[in-house]
Short mmCIF file of N, CA and C in Angstrom, two decimals:
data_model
loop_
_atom_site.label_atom_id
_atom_site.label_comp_id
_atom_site.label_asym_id
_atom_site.label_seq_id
_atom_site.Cartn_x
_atom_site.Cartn_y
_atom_site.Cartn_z
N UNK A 1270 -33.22 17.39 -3.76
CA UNK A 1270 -31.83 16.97 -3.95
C UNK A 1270 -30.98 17.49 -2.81
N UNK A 1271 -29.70 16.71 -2.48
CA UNK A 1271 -28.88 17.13 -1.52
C UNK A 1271 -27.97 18.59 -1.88
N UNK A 1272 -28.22 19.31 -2.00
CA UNK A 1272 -27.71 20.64 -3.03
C UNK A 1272 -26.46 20.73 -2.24
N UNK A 1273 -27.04 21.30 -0.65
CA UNK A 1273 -25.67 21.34 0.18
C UNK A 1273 -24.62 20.71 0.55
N UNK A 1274 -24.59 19.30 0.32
CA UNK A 1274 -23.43 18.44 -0.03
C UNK A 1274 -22.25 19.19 -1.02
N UNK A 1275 -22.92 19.62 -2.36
CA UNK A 1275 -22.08 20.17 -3.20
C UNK A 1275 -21.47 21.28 -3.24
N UNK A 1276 -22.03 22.13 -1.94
CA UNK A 1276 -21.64 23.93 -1.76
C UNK A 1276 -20.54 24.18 -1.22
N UNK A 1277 -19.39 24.69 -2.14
CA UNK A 1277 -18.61 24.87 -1.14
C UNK A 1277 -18.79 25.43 0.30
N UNK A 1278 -17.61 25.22 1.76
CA UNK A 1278 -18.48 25.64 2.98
C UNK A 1278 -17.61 27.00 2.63
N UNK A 1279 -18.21 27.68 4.05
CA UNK A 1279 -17.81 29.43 3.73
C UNK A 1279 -16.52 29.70 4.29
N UNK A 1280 -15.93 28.95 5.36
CA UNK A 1280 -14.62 28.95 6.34
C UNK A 1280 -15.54 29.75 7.54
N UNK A 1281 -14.75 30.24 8.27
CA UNK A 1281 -14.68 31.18 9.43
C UNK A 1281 -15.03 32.13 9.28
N UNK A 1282 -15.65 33.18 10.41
CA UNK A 1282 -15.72 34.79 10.26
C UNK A 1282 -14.84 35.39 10.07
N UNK A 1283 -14.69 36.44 10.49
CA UNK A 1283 -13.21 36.94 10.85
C UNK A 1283 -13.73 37.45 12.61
N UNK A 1284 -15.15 37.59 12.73
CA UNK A 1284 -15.14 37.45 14.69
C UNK A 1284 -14.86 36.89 15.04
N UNK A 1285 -15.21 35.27 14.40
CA UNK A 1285 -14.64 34.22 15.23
C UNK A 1285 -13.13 34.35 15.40
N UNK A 1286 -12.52 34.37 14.16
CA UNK A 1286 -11.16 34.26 14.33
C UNK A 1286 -10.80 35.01 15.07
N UNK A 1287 -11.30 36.44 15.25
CA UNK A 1287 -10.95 37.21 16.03
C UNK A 1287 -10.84 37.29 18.01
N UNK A 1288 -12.00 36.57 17.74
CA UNK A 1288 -12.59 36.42 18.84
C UNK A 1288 -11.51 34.98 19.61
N UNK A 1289 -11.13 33.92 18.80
CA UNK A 1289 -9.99 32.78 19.15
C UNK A 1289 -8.51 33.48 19.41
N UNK A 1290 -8.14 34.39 18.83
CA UNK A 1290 -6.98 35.19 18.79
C UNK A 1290 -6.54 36.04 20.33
N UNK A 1291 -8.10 36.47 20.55
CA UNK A 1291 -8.16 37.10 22.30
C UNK A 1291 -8.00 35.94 23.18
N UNK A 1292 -8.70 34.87 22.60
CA UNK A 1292 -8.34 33.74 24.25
C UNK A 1292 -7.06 33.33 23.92
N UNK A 1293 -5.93 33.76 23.22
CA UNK A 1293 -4.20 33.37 23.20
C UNK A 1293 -4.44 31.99 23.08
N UNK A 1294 -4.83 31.06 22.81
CA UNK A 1294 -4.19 29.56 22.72
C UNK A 1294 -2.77 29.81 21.99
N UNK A 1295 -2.34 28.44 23.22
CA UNK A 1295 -0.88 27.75 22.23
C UNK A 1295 -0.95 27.68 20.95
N UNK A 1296 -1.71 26.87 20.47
CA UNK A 1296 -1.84 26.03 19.26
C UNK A 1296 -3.83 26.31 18.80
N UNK A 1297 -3.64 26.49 17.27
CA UNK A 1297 -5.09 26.21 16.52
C UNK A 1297 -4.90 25.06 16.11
N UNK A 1298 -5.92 23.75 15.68
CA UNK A 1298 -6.01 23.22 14.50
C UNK A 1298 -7.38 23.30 14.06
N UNK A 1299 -6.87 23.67 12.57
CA UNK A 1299 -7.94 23.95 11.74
C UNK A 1299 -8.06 22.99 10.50
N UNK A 1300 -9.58 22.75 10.67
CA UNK A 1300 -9.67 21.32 9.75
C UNK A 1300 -10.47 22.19 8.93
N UNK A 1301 -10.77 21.83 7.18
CA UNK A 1301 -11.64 22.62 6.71
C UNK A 1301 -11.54 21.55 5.19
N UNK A 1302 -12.65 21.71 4.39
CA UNK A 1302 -12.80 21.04 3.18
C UNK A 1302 -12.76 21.54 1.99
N UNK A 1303 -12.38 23.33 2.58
CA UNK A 1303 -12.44 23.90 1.22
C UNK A 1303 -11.08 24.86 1.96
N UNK A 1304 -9.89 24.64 0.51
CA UNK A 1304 -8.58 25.28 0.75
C UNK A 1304 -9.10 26.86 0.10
N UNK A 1305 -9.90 27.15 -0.32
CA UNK A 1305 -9.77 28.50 -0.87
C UNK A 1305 -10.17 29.55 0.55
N UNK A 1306 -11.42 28.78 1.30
CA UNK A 1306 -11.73 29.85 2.28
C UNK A 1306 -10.61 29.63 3.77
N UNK A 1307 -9.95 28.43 3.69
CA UNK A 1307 -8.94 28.01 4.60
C UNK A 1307 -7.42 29.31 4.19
N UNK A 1308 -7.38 29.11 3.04
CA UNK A 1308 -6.53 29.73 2.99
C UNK A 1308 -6.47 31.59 3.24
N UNK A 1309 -8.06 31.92 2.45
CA UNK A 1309 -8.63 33.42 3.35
C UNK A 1309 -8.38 33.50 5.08
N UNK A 1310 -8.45 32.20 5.60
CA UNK A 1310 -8.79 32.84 7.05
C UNK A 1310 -7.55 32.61 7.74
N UNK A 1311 -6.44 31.27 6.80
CA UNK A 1311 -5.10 31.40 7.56
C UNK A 1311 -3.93 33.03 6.75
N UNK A 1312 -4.83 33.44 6.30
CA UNK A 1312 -3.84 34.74 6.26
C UNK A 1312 -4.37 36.13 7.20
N UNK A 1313 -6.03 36.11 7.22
CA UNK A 1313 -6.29 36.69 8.69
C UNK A 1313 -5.69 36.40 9.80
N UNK A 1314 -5.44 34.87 10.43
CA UNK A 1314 -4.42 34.88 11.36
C UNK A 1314 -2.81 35.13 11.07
N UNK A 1315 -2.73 35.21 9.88
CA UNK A 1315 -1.20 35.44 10.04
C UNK A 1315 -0.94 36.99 10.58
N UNK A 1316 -1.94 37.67 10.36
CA UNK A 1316 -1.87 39.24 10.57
C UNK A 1316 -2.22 39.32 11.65
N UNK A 1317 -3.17 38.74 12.84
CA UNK A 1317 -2.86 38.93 14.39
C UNK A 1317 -1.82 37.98 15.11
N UNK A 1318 -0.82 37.47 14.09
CA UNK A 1318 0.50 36.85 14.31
C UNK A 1318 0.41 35.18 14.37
N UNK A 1319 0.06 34.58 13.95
CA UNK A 1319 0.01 33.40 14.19
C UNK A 1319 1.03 32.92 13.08
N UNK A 1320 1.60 31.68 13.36
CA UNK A 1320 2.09 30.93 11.98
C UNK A 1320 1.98 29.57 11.56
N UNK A 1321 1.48 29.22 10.22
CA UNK A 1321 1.26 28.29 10.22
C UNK A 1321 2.45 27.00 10.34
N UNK A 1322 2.31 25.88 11.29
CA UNK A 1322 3.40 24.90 11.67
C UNK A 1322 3.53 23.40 10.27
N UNK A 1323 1.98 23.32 10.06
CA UNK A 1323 1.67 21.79 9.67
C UNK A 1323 1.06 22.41 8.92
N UNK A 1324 0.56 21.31 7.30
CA UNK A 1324 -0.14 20.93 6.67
C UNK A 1324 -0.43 19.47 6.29
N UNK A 1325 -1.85 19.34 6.27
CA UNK A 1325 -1.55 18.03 6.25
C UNK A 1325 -3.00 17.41 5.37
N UNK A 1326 -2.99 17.30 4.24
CA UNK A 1326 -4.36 16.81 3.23
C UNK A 1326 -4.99 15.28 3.89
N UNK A 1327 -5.89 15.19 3.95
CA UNK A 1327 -6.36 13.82 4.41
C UNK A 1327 -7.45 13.25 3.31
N UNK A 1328 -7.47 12.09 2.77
CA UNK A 1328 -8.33 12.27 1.51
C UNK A 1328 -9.17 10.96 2.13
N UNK A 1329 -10.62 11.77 3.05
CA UNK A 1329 -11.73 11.10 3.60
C UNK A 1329 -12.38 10.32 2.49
N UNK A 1330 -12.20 10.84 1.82
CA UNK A 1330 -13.43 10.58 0.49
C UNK A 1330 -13.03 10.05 -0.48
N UNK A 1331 -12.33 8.34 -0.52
CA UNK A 1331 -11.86 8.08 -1.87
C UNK A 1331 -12.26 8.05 -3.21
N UNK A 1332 -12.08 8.17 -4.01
CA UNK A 1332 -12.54 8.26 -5.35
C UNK A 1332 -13.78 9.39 -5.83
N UNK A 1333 -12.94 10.43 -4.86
CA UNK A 1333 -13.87 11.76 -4.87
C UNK A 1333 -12.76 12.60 -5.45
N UNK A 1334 -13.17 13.79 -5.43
CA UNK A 1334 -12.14 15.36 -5.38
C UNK A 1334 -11.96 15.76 -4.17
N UNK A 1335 -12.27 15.54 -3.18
CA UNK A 1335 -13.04 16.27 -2.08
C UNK A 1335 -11.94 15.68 -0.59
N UNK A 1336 -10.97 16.63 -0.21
CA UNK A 1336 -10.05 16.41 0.58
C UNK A 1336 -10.48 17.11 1.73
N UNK A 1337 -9.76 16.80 2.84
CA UNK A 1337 -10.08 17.42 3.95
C UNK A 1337 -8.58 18.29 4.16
N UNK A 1338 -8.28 19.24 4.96
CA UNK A 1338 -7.08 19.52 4.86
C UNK A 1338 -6.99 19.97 6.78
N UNK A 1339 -5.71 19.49 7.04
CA UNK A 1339 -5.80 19.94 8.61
C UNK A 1339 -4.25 20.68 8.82
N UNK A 1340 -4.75 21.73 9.46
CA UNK A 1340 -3.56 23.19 9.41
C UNK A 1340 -3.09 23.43 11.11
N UNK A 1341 -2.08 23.24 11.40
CA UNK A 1341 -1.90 23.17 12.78
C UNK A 1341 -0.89 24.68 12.25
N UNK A 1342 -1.84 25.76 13.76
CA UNK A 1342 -1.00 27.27 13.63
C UNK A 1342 -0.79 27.34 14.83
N UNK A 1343 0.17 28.49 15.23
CA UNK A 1343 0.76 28.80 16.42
C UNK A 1343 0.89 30.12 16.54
N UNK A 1344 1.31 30.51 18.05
CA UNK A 1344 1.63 31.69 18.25
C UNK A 1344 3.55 32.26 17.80
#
């Protein structure tokens, strides 16, 4: 069976994030399918200062549950 279709994904590290935070970009966008670990990793960036600008739900998958969500952050 396709199991992993149904798993939620995990989000980001916090190296990675960490590691995106040292190269200073202008702007992140962060696309992700699961708001619980999106929302864990946009409050790690809020604490090496970033803020979030945009939200924006995109619903890929009609007649699903299953949204995409895209988060535009800044310095």
């Amino acid at each position: 069976m396709w199991s992993f279709w149904i798993r939620p994904r995990t989000g980001s590290t916090p190296e990675f994030l960490d590691a995106v935070s040292r190269m200073n970009p202008e702007k992140l966008i962060y696309i992700s399918c699961n708001p619980k670990t999106q929302k864990r990793d946009l409050e790690f960036l809020k604490k090496k200062g970033w803020r979030v600008q945009m939200i924006q739900p995109v619903d890929l998958f009609p007649h699903t549950e299953h949204t995409e969500c895209i988060v535009v952050v800044s310095r």
